[in-house]
Short mmCIF file of C-alpha atoms in Angstrom, two decimals:
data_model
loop_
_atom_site.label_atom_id
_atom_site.label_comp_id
_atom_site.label_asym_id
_atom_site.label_seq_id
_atom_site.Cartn_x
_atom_site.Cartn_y
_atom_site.Cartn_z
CA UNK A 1 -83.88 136.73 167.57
CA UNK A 2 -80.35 137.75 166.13
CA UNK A 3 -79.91 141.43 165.33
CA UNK A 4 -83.19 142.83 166.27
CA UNK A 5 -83.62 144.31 169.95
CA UNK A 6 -86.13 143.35 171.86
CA UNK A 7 -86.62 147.10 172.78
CA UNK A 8 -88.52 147.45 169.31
CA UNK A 9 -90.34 144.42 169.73
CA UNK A 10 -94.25 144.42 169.41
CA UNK A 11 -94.29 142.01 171.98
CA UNK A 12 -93.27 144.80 174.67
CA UNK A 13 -95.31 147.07 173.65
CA UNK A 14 -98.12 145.17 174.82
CA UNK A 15 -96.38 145.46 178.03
CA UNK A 16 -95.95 149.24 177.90
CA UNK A 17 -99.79 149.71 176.94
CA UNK A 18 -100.89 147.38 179.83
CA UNK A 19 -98.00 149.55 182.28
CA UNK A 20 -99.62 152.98 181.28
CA UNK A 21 -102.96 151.20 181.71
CA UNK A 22 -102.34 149.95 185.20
CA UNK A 23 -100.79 153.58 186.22
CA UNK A 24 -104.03 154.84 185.69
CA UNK A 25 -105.96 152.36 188.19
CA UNK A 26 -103.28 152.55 190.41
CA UNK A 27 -104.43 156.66 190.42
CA UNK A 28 -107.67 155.78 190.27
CA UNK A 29 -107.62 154.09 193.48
CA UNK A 30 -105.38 156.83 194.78
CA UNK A 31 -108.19 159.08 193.78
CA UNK A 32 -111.07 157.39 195.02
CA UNK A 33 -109.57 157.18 198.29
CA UNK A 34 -108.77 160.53 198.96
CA UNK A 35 -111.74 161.16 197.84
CA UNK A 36 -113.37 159.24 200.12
CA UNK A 37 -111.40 160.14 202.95
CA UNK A 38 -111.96 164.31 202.53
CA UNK A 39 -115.49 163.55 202.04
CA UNK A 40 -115.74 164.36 198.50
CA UNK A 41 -118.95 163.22 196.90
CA UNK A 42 -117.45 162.22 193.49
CA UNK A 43 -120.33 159.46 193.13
CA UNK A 44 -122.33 162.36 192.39
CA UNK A 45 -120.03 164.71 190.08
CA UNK A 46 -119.42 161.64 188.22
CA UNK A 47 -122.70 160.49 188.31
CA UNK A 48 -121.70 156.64 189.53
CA UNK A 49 -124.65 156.57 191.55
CA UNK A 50 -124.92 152.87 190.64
CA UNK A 51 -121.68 152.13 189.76
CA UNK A 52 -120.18 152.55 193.54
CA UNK A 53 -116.75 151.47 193.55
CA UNK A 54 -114.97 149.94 196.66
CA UNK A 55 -111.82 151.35 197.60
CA UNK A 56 -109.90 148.17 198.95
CA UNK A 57 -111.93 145.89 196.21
CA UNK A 58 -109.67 148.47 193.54
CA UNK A 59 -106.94 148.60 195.15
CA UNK A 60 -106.68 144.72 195.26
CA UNK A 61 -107.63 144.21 192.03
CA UNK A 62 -104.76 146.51 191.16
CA UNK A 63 -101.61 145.23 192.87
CA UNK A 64 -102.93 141.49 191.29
CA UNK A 65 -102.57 142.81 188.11
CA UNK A 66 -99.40 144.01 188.77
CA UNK A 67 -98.10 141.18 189.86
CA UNK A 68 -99.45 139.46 186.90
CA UNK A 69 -97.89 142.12 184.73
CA UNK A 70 -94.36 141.58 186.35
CA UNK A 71 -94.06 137.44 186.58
CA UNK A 72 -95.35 137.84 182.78
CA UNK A 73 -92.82 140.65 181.84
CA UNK A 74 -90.21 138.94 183.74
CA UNK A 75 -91.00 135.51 181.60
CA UNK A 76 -90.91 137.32 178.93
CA UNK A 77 -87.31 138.38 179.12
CA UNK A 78 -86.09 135.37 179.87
CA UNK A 79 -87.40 133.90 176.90
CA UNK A 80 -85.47 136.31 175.01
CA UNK A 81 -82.22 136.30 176.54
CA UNK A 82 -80.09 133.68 174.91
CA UNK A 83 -78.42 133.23 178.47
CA UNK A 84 -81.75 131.83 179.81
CA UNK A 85 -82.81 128.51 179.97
CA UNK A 86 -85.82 129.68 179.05
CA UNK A 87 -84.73 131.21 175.75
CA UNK A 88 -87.53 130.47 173.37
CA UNK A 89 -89.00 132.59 170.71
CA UNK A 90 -93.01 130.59 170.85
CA UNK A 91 -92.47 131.27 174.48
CA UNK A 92 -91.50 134.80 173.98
CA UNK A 93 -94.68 135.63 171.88
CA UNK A 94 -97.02 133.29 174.20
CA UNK A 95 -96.84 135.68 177.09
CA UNK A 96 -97.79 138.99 175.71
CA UNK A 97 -100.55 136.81 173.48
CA UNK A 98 -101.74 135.71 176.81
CA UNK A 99 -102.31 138.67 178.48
CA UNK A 100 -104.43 139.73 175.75
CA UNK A 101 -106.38 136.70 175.85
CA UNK A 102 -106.56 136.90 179.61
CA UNK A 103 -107.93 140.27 179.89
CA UNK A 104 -110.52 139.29 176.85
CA UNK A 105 -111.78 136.63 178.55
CA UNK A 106 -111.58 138.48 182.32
CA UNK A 107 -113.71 141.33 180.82
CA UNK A 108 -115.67 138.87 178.78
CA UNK A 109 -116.84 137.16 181.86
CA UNK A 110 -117.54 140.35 184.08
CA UNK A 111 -120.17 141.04 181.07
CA UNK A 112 -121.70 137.81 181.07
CA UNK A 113 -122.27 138.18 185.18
CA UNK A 114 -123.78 141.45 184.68
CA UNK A 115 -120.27 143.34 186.21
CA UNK A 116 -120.39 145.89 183.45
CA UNK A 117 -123.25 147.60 183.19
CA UNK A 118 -124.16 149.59 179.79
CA UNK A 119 -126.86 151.74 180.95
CA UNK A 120 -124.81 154.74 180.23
CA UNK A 121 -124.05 155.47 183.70
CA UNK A 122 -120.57 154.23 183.83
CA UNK A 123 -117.38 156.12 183.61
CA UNK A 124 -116.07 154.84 180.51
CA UNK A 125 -119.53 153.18 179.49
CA UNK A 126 -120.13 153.45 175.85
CA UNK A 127 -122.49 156.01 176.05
CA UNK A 128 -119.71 158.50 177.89
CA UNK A 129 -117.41 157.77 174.73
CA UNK A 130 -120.53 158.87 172.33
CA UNK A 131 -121.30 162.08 174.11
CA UNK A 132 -117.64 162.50 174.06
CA UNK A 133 -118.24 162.15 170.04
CA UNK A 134 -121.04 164.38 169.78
CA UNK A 135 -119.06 167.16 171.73
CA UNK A 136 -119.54 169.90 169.39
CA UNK A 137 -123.91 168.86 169.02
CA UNK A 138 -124.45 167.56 172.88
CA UNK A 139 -123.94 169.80 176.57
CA UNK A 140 -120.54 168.63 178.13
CA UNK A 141 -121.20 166.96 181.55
CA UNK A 142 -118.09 166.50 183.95
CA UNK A 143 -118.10 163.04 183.41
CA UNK A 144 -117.51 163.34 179.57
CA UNK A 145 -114.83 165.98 180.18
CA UNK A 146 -113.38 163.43 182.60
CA UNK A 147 -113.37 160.97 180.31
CA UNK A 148 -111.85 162.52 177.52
CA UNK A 149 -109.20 164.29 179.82
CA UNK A 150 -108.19 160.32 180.26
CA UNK A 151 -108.24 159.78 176.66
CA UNK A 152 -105.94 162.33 175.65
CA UNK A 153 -103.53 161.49 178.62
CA UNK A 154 -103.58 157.65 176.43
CA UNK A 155 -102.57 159.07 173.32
CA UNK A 156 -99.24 157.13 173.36
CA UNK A 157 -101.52 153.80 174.60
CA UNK A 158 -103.60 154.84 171.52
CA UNK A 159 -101.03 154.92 169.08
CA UNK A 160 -98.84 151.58 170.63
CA UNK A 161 -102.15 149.78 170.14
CA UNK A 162 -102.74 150.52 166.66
CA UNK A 163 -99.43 149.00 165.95
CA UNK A 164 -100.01 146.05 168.14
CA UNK A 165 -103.22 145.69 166.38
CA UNK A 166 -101.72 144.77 162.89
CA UNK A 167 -98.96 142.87 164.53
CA UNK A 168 -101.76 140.26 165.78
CA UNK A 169 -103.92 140.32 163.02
CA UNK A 170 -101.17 140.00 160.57
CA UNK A 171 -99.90 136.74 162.45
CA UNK A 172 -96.43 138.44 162.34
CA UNK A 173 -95.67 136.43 165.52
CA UNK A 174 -95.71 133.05 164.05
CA UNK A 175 -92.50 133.35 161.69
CA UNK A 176 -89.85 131.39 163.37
CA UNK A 177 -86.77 133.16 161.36
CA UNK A 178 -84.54 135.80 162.25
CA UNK A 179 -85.41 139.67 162.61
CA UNK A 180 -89.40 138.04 163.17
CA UNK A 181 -90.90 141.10 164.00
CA UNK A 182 -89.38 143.51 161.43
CA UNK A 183 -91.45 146.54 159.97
CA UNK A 184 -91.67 144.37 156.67
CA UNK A 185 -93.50 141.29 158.14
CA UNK A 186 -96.31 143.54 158.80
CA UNK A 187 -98.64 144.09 155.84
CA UNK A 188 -98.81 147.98 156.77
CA UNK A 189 -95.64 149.75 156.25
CA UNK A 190 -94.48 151.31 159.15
CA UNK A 191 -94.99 155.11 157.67
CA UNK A 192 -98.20 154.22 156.96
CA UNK A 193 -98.69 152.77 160.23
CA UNK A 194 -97.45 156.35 161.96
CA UNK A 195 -99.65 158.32 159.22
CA UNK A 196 -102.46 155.99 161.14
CA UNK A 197 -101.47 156.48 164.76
CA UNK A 198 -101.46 160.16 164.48
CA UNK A 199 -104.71 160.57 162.78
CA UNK A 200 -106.25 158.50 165.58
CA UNK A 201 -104.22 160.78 168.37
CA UNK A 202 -105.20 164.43 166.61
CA UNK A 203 -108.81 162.51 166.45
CA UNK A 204 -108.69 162.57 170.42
CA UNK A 205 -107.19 166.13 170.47
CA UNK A 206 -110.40 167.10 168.47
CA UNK A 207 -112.65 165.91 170.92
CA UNK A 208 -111.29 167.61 173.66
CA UNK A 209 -111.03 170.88 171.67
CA UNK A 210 -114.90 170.47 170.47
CA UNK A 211 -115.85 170.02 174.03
CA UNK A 212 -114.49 173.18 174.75
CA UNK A 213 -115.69 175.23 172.36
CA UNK A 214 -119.12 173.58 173.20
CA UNK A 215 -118.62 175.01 176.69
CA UNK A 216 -117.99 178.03 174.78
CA UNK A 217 -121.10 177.94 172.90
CA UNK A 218 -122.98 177.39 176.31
CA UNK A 219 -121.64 179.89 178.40
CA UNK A 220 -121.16 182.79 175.85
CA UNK A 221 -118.01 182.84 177.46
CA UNK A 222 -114.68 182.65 175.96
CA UNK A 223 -112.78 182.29 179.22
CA UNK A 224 -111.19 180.20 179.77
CA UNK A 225 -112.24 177.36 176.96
CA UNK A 226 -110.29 178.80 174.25
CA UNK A 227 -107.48 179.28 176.40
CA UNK A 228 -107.72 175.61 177.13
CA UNK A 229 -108.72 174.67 173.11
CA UNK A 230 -105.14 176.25 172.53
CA UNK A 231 -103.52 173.82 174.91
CA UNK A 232 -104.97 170.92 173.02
CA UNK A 233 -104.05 172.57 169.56
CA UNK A 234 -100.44 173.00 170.48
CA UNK A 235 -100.48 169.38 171.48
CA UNK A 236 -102.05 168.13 168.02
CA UNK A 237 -99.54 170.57 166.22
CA UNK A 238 -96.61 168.69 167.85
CA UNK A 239 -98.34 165.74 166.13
CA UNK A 240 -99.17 166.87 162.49
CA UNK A 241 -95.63 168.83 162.38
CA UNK A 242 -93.71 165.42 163.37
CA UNK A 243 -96.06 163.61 160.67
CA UNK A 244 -95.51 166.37 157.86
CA UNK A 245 -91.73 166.27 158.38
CA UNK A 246 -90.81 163.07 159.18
CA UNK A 247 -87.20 162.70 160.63
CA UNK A 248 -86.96 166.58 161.04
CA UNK A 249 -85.73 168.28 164.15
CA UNK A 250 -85.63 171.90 163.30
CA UNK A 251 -85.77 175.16 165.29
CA UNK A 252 -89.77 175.35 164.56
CA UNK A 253 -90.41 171.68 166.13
CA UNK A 254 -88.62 172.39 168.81
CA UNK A 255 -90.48 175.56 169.67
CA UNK A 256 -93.70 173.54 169.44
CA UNK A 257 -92.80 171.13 171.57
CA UNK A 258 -91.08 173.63 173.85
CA UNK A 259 -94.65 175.88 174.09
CA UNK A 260 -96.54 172.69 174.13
CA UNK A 261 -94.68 171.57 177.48
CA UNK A 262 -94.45 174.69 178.95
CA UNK A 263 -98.03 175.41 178.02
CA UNK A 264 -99.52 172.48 179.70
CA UNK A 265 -97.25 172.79 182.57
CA UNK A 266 -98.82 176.34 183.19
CA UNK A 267 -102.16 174.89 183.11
CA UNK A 268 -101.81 172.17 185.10
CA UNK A 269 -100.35 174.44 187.92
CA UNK A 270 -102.19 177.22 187.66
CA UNK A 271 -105.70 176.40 186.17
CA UNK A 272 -106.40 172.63 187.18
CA UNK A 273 -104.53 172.77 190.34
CA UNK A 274 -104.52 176.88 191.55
CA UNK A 275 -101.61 176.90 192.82
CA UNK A 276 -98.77 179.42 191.47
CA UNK A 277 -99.28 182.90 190.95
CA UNK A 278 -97.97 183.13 187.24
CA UNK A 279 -101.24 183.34 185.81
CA UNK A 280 -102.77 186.03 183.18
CA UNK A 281 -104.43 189.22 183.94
CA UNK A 282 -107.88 188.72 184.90
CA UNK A 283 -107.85 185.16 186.07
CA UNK A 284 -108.35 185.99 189.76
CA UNK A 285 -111.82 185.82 188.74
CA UNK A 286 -114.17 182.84 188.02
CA UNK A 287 -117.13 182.62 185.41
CA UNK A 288 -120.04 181.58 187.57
CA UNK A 289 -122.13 180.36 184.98
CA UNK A 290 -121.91 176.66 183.00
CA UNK A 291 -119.41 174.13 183.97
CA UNK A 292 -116.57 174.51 185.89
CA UNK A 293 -114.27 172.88 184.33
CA UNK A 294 -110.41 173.85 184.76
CA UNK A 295 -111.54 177.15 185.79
CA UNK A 296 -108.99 178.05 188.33
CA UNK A 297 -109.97 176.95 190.97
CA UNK A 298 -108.64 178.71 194.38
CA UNK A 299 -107.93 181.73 192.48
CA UNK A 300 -111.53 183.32 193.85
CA UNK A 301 -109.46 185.81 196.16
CA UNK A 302 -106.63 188.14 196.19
CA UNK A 303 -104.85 185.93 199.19
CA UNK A 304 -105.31 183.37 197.21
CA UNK A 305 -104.10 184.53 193.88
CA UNK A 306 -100.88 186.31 195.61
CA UNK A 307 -100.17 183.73 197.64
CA UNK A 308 -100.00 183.22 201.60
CA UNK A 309 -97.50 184.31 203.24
CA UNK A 310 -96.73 181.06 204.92
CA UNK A 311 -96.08 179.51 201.20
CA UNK A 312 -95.77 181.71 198.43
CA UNK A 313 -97.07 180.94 195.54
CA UNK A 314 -99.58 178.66 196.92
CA UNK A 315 -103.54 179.36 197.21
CA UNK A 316 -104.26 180.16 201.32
CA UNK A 317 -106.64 176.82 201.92
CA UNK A 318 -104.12 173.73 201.23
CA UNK A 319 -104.70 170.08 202.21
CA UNK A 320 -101.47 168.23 202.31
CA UNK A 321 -97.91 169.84 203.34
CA UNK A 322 -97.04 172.90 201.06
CA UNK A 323 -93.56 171.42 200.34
CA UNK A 324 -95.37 168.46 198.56
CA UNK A 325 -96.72 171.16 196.43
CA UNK A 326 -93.52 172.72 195.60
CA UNK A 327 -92.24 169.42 194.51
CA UNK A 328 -95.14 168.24 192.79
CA UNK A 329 -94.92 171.79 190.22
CA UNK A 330 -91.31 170.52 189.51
CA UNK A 331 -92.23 166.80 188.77
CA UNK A 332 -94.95 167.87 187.12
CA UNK A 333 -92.68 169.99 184.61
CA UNK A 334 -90.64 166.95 183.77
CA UNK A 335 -93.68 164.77 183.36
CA UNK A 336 -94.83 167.31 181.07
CA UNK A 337 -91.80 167.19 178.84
CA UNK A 338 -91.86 163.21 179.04
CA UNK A 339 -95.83 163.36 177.67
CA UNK A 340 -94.96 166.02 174.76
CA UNK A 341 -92.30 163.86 173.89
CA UNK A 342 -94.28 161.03 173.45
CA UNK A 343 -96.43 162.74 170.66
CA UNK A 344 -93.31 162.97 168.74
CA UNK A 345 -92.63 160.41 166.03
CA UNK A 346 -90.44 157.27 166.57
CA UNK A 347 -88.34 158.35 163.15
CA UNK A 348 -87.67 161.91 164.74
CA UNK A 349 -86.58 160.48 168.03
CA UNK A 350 -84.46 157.97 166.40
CA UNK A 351 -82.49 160.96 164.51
CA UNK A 352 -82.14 162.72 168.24
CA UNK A 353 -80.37 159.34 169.72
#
């Protein structure tokens, strides 16, 4: 297709939704191993006790879908590369189209055999997104935190989708003339589109932030809920600034993202994970009541908070090498910055680049 870059095209993004998707089994399995391997009973924190999931069985299911991914993806540049001999624009819309249909009629048949099991007791089973729902009016169980934890790490899969939603059910696709997938094929315009997307994204925001103020409620505790509520709030205020200014990179957006990023960074390190000493006064101790969720863990004792003197800056009882940890608080910065910067919208970015 002359003059429009495939970059922009629809058709990847089903690529890049399917890529973030497969990340996350691919950690999954990464999880579930180590898991298993330290002896970690996470059948019963998640409550999976009939939902057991086989280690090598996810693993394998995982690297076949990335090899599906990649022979697809690779197909699919060819048939938009003019050089190619397999330069063909029905072909070119075919193979993201058929890794939807796939995965429709893969899932499809795992509910007809009985594979997927709606009883509420699943991970992601329909009755974990409903609690997640009714945060502020139902008890948060791990599971739902979980859950919703994954959700809000989506929110660029989440947005992507909605736009790869209208581009199907518009039949966009099927025009055979130049510039095919264009913003003005669509029947949405794309403002209204990005108006759409972030609703949906501050939407999943919310329901983190009503599960913690629900923890709140439970505990009579505002430590350290509202401390996490505010990370999720400077995430959605990324969001609504970027959809109340379009286009606009000011000094005030860039502060938001800059807190946001840092923010999260903090947390990660220092609440998830317990693992640097930058933390605020009075988080050396845990509340022992309600869920523990994000509540610092290995921060229970002054070695620990202070660091060992074998690794600074790292709690005393550590599982893997502490240089993995060192590097892991760097990455993790970056990845931060990568994630904010994701929340910001596609107009704004454009006027950076």
């Amino acid at each position: 297709r002359i003059n429009y870059p495939i970059w922009r095209s629809y058709g990847l993004m089903v690529y890049q939704i399917y890529a973030n998707i497969l990340l996350f089994r691919t950690a999954w399995a990464l999880l579930i191993s180590i898991w298993s391997r330290y002896k970690i009973n996470y059948i019963a924190v998640l409550k999976l006790e009939n939902l057991r999931p086989n280690t090598n069985t996810v693993i394998n299911d995982t690297l076949t879908a990335w090899l599906l991914w990649s022979i697809s993806l690779c197909i699919f540049f060819q048939a938009n590369s003019e050089d190619s001999v397999l330069y063909n624009q029905t072909l070119s819309y075919c193979c993201p189209m058929s890794m939807i249909v796939f995965t429709l009629i893969y899932y499809l048949g795992r509910f007809i055999n009985g594979d997927i099991l709606y009883d509420g007791r699943g991970l992601f089973s329909p009755q974990t997104y409903i609690n997640c729902l009714l945060a502020p009016y139902y008890s948060v169980h791990f599971r739902d935190n979980f859950a919703a934890d994954v959700l809000t790490s989506f929110t660029k899969v989440i947005s992507d989708s909605i736009y790869v939603i209208v581009w199907i059910f518009s039949a966009s696709f099927i025009y055979s003339d130049d510039n095919t997938e264009s913003d003005d094929r669509l029947p949405v315009d794309g403002r209204t589109l990005e108006i759409i997307a972030s609703i949906v994204v501050t939407f999943v925001f919310y329901i983190r932030g009503a599960q913690c103020c629900r923890v709140m409620y439970d505990t009579n505790t505002h430590y350290p809920q509202f401390w996490n509520l505010l990370k999720y709030c400077s995430s959605a205020s990324v969001v609504i600034y970027g959809v109340v200014r379009p286009g606009v990179l000011d000094e005030w957006y860039f502060i938001l993202v800059t807190f946001a990023t840092l923010y999260k960074w903090w947390w990660d390190v220092v609440m998830d994970w317990g693992l640097h000493a930058l933390v605020f006064p009075g988080c050396g101790t845990v509340h022992k009541g309600g869920l523990g969720l994000g509540l610092g863990q290995g921060l229970h004792s002054k070695t620990e908070k202070y660091g060992s003197p074998n690794h600074p800056y790292l709690r005393e009882n550590l599982i893997f090498h502490p240089m993995l940890y060192y590097v892991l608080i760097i990455v993790d910065l970056f990845l931060r910055f990568v994630w904010v910067s994701s929340l910001v919208p596609s107009d704004t970015i454009d006027n950076i680049f």
